[in-house]
CSV table of C-alpha atoms in Angstrom, one decimal:
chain,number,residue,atom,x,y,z
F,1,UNK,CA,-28.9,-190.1,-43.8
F,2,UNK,CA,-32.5,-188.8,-42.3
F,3,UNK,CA,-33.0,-192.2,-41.0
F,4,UNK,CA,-29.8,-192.5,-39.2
F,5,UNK,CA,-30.2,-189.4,-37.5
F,6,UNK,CA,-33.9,-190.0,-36.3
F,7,UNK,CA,-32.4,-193.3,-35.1
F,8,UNK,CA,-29.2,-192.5,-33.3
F,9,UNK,CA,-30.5,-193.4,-30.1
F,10,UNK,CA,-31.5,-196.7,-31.0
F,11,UNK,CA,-30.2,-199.0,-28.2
F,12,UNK,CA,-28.2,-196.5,-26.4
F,13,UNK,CA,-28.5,-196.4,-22.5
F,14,UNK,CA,-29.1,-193.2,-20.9
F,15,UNK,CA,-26.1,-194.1,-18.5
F,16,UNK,CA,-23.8,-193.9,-21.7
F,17,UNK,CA,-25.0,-189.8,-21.9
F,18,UNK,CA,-23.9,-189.1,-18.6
F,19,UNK,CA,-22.0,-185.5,-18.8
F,20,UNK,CA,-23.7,-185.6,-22.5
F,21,UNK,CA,-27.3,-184.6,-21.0
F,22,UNK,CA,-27.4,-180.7,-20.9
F,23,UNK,CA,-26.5,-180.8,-24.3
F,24,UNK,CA,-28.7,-183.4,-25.7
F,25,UNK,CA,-32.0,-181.3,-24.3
F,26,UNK,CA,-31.3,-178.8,-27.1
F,27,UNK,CA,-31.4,-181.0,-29.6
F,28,UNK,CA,-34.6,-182.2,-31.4
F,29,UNK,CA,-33.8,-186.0,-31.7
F,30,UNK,CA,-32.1,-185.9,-28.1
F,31,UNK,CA,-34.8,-183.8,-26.9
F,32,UNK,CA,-37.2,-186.8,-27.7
F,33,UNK,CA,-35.2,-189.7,-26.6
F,34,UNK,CA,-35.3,-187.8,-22.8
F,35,UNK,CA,-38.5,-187.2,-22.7
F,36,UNK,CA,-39.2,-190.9,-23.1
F,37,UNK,CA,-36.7,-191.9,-20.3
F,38,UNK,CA,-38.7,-189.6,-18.3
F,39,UNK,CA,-41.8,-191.0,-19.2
F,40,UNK,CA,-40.7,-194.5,-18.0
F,41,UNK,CA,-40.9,-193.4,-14.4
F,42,UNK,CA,-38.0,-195.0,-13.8
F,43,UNK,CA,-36.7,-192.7,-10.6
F,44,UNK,CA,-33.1,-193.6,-11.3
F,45,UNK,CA,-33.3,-192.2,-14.9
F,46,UNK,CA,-35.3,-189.3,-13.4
F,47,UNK,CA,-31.9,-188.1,-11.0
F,48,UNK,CA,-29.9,-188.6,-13.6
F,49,UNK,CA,-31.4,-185.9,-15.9
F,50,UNK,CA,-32.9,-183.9,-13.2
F,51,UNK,CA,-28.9,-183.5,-12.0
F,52,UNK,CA,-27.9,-182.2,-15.2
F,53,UNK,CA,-30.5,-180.1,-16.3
F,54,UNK,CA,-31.5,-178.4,-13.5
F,55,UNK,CA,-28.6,-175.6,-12.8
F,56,UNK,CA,-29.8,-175.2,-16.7
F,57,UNK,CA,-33.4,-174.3,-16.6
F,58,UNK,CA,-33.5,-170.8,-17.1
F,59,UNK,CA,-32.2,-171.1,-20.7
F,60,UNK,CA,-33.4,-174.8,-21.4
F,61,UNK,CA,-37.4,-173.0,-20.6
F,62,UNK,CA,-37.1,-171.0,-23.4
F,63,UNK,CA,-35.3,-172.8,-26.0
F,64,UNK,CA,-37.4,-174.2,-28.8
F,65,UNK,CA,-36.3,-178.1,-28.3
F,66,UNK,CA,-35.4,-177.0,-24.5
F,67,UNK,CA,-38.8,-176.0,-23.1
F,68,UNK,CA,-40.4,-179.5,-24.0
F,69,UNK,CA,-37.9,-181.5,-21.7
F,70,UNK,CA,-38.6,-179.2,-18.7
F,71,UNK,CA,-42.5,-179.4,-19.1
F,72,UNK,CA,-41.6,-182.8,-18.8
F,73,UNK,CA,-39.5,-183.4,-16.3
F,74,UNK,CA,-41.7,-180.9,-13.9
F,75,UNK,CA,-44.5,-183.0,-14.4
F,76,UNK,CA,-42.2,-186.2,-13.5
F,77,UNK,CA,-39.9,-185.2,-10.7
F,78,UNK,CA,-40.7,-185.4,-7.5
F,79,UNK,CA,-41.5,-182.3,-4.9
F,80,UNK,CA,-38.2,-182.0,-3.7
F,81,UNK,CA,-36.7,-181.9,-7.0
F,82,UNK,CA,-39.2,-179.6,-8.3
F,83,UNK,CA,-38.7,-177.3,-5.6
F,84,UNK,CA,-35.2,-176.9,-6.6
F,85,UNK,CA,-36.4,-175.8,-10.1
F,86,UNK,CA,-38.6,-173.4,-9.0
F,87,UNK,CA,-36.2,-172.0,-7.1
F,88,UNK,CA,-33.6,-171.5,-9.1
F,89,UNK,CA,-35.9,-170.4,-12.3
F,90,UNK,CA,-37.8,-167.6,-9.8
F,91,UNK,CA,-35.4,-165.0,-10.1
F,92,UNK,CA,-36.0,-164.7,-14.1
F,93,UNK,CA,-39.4,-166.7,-14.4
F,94,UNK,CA,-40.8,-163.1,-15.2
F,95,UNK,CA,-39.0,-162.8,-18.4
F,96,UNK,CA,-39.5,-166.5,-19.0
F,97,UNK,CA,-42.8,-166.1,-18.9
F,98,UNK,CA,-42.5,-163.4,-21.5
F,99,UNK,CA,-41.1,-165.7,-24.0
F,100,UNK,CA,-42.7,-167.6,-26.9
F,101,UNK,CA,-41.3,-171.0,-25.7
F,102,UNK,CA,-40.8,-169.9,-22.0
F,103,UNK,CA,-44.5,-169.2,-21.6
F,104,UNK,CA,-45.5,-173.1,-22.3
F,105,UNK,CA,-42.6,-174.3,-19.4
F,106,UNK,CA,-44.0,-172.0,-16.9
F,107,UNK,CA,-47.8,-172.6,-17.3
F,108,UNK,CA,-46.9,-176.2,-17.2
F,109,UNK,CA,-44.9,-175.8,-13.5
F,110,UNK,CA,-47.9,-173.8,-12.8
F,111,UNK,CA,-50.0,-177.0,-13.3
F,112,UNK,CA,-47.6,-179.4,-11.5
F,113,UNK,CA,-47.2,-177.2,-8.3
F,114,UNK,CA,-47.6,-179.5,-5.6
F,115,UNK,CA,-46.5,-177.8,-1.9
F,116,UNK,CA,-47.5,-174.5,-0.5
F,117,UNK,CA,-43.6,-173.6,-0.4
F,118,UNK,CA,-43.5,-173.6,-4.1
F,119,UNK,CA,-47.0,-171.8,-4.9
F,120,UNK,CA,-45.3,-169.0,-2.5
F,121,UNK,CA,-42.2,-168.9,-4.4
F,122,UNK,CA,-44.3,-168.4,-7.8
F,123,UNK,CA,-46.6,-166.1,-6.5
F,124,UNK,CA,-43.3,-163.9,-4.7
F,125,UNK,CA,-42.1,-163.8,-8.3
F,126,UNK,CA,-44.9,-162.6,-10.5
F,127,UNK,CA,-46.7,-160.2,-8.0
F,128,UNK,CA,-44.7,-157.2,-9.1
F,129,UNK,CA,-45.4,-157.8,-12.8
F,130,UNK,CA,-48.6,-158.9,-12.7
F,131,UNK,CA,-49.9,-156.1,-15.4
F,132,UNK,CA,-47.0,-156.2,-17.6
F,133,UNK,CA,-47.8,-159.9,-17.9
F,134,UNK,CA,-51.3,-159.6,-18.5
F,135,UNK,CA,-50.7,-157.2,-21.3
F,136,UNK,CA,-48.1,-159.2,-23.1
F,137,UNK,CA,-49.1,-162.0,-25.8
F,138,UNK,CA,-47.4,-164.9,-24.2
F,139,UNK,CA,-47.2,-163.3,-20.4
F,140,UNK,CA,-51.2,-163.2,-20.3
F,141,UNK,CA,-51.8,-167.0,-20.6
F,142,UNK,CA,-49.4,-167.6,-17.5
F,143,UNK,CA,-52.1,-165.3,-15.4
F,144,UNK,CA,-54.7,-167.4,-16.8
F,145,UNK,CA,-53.1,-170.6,-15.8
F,146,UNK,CA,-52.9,-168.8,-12.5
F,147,UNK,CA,-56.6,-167.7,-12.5
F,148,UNK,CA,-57.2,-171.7,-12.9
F,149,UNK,CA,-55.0,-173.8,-11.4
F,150,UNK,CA,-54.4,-171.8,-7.8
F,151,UNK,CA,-57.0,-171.3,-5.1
F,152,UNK,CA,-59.0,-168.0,-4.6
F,153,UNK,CA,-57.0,-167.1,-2.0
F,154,UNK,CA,-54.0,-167.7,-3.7
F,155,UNK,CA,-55.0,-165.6,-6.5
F,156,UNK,CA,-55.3,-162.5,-4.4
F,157,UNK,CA,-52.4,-160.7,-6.0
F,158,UNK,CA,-54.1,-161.1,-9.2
F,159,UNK,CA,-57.1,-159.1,-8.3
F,160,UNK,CA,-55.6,-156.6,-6.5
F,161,UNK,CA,-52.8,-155.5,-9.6
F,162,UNK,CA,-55.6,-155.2,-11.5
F,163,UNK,CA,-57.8,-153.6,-9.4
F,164,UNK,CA,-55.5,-151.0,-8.8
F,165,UNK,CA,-54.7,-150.6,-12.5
F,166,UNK,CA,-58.1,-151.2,-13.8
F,167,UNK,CA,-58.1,-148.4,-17.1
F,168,UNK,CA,-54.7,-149.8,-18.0
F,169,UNK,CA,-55.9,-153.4,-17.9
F,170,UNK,CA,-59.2,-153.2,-19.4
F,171,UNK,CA,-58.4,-150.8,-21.9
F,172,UNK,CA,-55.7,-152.9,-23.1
F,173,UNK,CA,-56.2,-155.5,-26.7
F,174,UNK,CA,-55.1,-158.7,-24.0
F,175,UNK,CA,-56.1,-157.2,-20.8
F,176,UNK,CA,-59.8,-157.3,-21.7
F,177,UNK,CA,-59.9,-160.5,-22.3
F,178,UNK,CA,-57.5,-161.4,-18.9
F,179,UNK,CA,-60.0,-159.6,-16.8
F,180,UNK,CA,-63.0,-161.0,-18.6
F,181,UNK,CA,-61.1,-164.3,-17.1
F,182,UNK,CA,-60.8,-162.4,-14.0
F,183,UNK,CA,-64.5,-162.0,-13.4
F,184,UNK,CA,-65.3,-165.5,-14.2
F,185,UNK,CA,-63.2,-167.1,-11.7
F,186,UNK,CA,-63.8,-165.1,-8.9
F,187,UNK,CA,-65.0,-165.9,-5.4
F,188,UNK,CA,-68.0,-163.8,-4.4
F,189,UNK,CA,-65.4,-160.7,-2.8
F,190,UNK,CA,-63.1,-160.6,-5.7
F,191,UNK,CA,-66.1,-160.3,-8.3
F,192,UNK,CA,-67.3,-156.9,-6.5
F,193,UNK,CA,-64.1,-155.7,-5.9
F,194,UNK,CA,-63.4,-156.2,-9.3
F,195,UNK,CA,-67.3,-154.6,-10.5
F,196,UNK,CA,-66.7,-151.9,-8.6
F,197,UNK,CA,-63.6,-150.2,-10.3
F,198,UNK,CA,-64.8,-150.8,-13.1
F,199,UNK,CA,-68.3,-149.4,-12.7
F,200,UNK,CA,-66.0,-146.1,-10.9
F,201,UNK,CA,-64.8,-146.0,-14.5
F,202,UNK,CA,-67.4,-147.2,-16.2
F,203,UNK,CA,-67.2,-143.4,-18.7
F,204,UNK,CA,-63.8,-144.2,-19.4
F,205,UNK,CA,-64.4,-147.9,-20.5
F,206,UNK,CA,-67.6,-147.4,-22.2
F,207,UNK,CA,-65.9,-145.2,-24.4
F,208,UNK,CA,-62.9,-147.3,-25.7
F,209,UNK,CA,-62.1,-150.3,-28.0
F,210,UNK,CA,-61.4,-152.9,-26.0
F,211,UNK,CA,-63.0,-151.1,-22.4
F,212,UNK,CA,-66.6,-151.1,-23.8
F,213,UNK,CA,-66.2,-154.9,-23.9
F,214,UNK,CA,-65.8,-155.4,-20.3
F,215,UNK,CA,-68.3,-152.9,-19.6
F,216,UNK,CA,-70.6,-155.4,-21.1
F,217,UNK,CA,-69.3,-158.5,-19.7
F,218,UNK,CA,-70.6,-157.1,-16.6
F,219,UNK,CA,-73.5,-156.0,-17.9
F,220,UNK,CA,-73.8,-159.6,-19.2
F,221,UNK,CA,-74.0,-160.9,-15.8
F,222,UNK,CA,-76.9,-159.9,-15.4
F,223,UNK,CA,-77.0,-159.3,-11.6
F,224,UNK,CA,-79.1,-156.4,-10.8
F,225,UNK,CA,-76.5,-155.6,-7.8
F,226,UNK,CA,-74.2,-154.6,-10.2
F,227,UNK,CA,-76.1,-153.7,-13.6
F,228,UNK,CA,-77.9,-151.0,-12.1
F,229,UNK,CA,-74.8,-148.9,-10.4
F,230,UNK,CA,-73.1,-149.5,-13.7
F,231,UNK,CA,-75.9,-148.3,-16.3
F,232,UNK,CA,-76.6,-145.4,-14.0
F,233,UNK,CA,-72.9,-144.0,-14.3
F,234,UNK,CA,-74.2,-143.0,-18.2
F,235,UNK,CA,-77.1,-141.2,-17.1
F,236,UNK,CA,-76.4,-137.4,-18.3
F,237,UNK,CA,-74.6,-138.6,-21.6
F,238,UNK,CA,-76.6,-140.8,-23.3
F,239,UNK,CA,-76.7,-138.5,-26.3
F,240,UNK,CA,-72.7,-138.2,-26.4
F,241,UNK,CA,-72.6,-141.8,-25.8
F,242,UNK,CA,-74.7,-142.8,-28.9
F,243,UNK,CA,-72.9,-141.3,-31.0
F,244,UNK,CA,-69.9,-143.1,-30.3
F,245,UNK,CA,-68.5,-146.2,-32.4
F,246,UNK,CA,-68.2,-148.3,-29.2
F,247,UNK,CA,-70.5,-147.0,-26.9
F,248,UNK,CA,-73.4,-146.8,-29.2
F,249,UNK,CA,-73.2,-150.5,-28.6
F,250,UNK,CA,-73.2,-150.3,-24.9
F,251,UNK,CA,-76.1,-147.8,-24.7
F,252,UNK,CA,-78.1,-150.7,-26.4
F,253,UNK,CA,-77.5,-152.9,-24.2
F,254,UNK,CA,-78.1,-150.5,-20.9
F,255,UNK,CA,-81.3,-149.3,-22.8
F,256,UNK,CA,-82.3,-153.5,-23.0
F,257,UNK,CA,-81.6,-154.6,-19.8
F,258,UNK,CA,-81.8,-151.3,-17.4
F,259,UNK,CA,-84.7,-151.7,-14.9
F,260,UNK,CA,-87.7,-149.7,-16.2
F,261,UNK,CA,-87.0,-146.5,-13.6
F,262,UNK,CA,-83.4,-146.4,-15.0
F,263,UNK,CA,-84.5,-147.4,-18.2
F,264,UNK,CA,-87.1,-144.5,-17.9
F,265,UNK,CA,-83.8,-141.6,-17.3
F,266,UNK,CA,-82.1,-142.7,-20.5
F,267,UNK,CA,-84.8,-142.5,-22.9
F,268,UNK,CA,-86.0,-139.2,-21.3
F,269,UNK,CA,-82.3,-137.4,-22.4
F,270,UNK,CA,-83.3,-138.1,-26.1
F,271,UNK,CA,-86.8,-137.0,-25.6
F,272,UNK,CA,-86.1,-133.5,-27.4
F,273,UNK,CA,-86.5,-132.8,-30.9
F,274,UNK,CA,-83.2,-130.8,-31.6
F,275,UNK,CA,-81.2,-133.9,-29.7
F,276,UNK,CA,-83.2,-136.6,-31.8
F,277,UNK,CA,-82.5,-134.6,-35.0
F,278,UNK,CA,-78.8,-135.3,-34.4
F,279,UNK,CA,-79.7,-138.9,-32.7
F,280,UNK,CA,-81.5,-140.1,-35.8
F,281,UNK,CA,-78.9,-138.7,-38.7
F,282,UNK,CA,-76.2,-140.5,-37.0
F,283,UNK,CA,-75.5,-143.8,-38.4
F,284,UNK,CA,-74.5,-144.9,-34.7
F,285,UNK,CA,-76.9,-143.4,-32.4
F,286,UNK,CA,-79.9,-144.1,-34.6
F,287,UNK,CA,-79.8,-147.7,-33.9
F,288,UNK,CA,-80.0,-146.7,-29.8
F,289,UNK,CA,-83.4,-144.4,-31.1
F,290,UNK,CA,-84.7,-147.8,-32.7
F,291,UNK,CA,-83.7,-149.6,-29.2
F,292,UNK,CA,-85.3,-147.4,-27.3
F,293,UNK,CA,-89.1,-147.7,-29.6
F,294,UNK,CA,-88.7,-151.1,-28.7
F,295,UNK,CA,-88.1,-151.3,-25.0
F,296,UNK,CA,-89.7,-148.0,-24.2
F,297,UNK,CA,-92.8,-148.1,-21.8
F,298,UNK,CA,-96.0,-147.2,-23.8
F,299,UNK,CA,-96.1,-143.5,-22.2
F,300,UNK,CA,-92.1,-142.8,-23.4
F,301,UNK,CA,-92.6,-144.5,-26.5
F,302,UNK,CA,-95.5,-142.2,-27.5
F,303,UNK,CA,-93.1,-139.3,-26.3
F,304,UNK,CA,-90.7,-140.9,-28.7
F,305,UNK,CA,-93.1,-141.4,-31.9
F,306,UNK,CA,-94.3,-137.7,-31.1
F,307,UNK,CA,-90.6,-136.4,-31.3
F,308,UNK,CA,-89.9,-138.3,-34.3
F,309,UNK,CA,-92.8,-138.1,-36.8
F,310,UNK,CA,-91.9,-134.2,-38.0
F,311,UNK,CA,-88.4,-135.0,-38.3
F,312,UNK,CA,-89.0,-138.1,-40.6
F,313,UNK,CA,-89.6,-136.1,-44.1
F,314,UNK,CA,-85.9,-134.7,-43.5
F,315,UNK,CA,-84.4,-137.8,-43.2
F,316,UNK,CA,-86.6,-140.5,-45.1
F,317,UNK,CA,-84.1,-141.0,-47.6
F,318,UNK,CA,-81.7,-141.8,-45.7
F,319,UNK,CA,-81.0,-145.8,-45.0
F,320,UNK,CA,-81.4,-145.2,-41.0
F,321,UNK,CA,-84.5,-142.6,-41.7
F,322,UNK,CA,-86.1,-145.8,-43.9
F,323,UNK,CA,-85.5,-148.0,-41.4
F,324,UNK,CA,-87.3,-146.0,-38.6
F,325,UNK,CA,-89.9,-144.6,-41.4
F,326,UNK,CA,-90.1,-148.4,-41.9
F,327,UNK,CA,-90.9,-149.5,-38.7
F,328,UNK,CA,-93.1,-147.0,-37.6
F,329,UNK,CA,-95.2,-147.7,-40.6
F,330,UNK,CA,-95.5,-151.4,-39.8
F,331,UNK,CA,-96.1,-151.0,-36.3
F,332,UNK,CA,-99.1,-148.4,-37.2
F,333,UNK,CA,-100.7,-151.2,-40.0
F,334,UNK,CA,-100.4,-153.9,-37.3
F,335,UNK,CA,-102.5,-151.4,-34.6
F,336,UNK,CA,-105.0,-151.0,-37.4
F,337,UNK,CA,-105.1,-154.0,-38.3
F,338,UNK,CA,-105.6,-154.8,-34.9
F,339,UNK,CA,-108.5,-152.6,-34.5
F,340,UNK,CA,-110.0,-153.2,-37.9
F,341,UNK,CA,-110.3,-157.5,-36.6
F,342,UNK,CA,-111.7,-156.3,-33.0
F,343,UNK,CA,-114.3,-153.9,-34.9
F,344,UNK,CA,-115.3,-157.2,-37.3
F,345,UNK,CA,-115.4,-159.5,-34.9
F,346,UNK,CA,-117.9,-157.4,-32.3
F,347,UNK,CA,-119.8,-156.6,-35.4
F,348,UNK,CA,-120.8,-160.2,-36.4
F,349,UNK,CA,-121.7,-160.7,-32.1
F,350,UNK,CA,-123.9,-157.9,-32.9
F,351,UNK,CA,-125.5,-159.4,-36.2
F,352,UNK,CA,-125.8,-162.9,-34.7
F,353,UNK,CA,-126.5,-162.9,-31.1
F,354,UNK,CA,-127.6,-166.7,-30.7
F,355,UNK,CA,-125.7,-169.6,-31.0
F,356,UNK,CA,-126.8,-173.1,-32.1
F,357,UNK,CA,-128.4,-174.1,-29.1
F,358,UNK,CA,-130.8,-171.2,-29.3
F,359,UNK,CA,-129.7,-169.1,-26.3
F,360,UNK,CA,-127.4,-166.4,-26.2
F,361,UNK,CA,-124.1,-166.2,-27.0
F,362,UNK,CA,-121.4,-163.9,-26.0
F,363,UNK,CA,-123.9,-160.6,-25.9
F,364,UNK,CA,-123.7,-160.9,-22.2
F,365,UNK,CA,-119.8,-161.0,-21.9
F,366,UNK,CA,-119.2,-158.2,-24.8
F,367,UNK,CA,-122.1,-155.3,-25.4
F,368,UNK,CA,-122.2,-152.1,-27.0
F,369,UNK,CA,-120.4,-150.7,-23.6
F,370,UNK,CA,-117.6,-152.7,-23.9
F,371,UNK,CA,-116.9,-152.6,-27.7
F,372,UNK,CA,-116.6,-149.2,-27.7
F,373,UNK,CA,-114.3,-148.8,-24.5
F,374,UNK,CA,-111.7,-152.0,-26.5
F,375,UNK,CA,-111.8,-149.1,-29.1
F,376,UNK,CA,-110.9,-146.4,-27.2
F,377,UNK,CA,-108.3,-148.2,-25.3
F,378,UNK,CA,-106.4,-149.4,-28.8
């Protein structure tokens, strides 16, 4: 029985479904058999489905069997034909979109748009849902087809919706990720209009599950036009901000890749021994103290060391208070180790001044003078 139905169209000649067509596209089998009619190219067979279907393609997009003909027969038809289509789909291509089947149709007459007439008609259509798409699960890939397929120019509307919304888009599980796209494809204009809200709002961003992420996607860009601006808006609360699940993260990365003035104002808000206390219990914000040993300059980083030594007995049993216990401790047998190789090495140019050839060896380059001032300086 299987068999029969998988092969009903064996030998039948699309000009014997005529009037049978509309119905046929929302059935798997006859699905199938139409799709490789249009595949043929054959311009006749082409009409002949296009006639039927068409006046049909708001509910053939999102039907399960449905949405496959129409990604076909957009990609086959001609411009004329799929002007007509666009057309008459633009009035609902919104909720389309929306849909779990609808979503594939209209990134796929996305793909095949071919005149300037229809790019206008698709962009007419989605401009006043531009966020509602990009929040939705099936909605957001239709911007992203957008974001690749049309020009800069064209994509205009895009930028500005979520310029204008930025908090709503970025802070949102999909919207992240859209805007992420956002930045990626932009032209030169877009990208800083697009920076710039979100360094304005950088406080709010840093702060959130899904905002802290674009926050460092742009940090990530590493352009020091925008890094800069953006770390600087955290200057004043770095403490509060370590703290933080999600932009304890961020603070990191500022701390990492700030240049050294700006670098230089974050570390100096910890650089106080009631806000380290706090800083160094906290099993966020003691990984952005252990950052900031490592990136410090040498002067802050001595500032640091000098904060955190009395408060280590309180906290040394604590995983985090190991950690930093831990790596202080290495860091101060490497220096002495250090210093214990320098102080054996100038000892044996002192012990044995000539070298095989019978003149002198290095005396000249290293004396008493200069061992001692290597000392001092370590």
């Amino acid at each position: 029985m299987s068999i029969f139905v998988v092969n009903r169209f064996t030998g039948v000649l699309l000009e014997d479904l005529v009037g049978e067509i509309y119905s046929l596209c929302k059935d798997q089998h006859g699905c199938r058999y139409l799709q490789k009619k249009l595949e043929e190219k054959n311009e006749q067979y082409i009409s002949m489905i296009f006639n039927e279907v068409f006046s049909h393609f708001v509910e053939l997009m999102t039907d399960p069997f449905g949405n496959y003909l129409c990604q076909k027969l957009l990609e086959y038809c001609n411009d004329d034909q799929r002007t007509i289509i666009i057309e008459t789909v633009a009035p609902e291509l919104v909720n389309i979109s929306l849909n779990m089947h609808g979503t594939r149709a209209v990134q796929k007459m996305i793909e095949f748009l071919s005149t300037p007439t229809q790019i206008r008609i698709v962009i007419v259509a989605l401009n006043p849902n531009v966020v509602p798409l990009i929040k939705d699960l099936n909605g957001n890939h239709v911007i992203q087809k957008c974001l690749h397929r049309l020009s800069h120019e064209e994509n205009q509307f895009i930028y500005n919706a979520v310029s204008k919304n930025c908090i709503e888009v970025a802070t949102h599980r999909h919207g992240c990720c859209v805007l992420q796209r956002c930045i990626d494809r932009a032209s030169e204009s877009q990208k800083i209009q697009l920076v710039t809200e979100i360094t304005f709002h950088a406080l709010t961003l840093v702060q959130d599950p899904f905002g802290n992420y674009v926050v460092q996607y742009v940090l990530d860009l590493g352009d020091s036009r925008f890094t800069d601006a953006l770390i600087r808006k955290f200057i004043g609360n770095v403490c509060l901000l370590s703290v933080q699940k999600f932009s304890s993260n961020v603070m990191e990365k500022c701390i990492r890749v700030a240049e050294p003035e700006t670098r230089k104002c974050l570390i100096d808000e910890m650089l106080n021994k009631n806000r380290l206390d706090k800083l160094l219990r906290d099993s966020y914000a003691n990984y952005v103290v252990q950052t900031s040993l490592d990136y410090a300059d040498p002067i802050q980083r001595a500032q640091l060391v000098e904060c955190i030594r009395p408060l280590l007995p309180a906290i040394r049993n604590t995983p985090y208070g190991k950690r930093i216990q831990g790596k202080l401790h290495r860091e101060q047998m490497q220096a002495l180790n250090t210093i214990n190789s320098l102080n054996m090495n100038n000892m044996n140019m002192l012990r044995f001044p000539f070298n095989g050839l019978g003149n002198f060896g290095n005396m000249g380059m290293i004396g008493i003078g200069d061992y001692s001032h290597s000392y001092h300086y370590l």
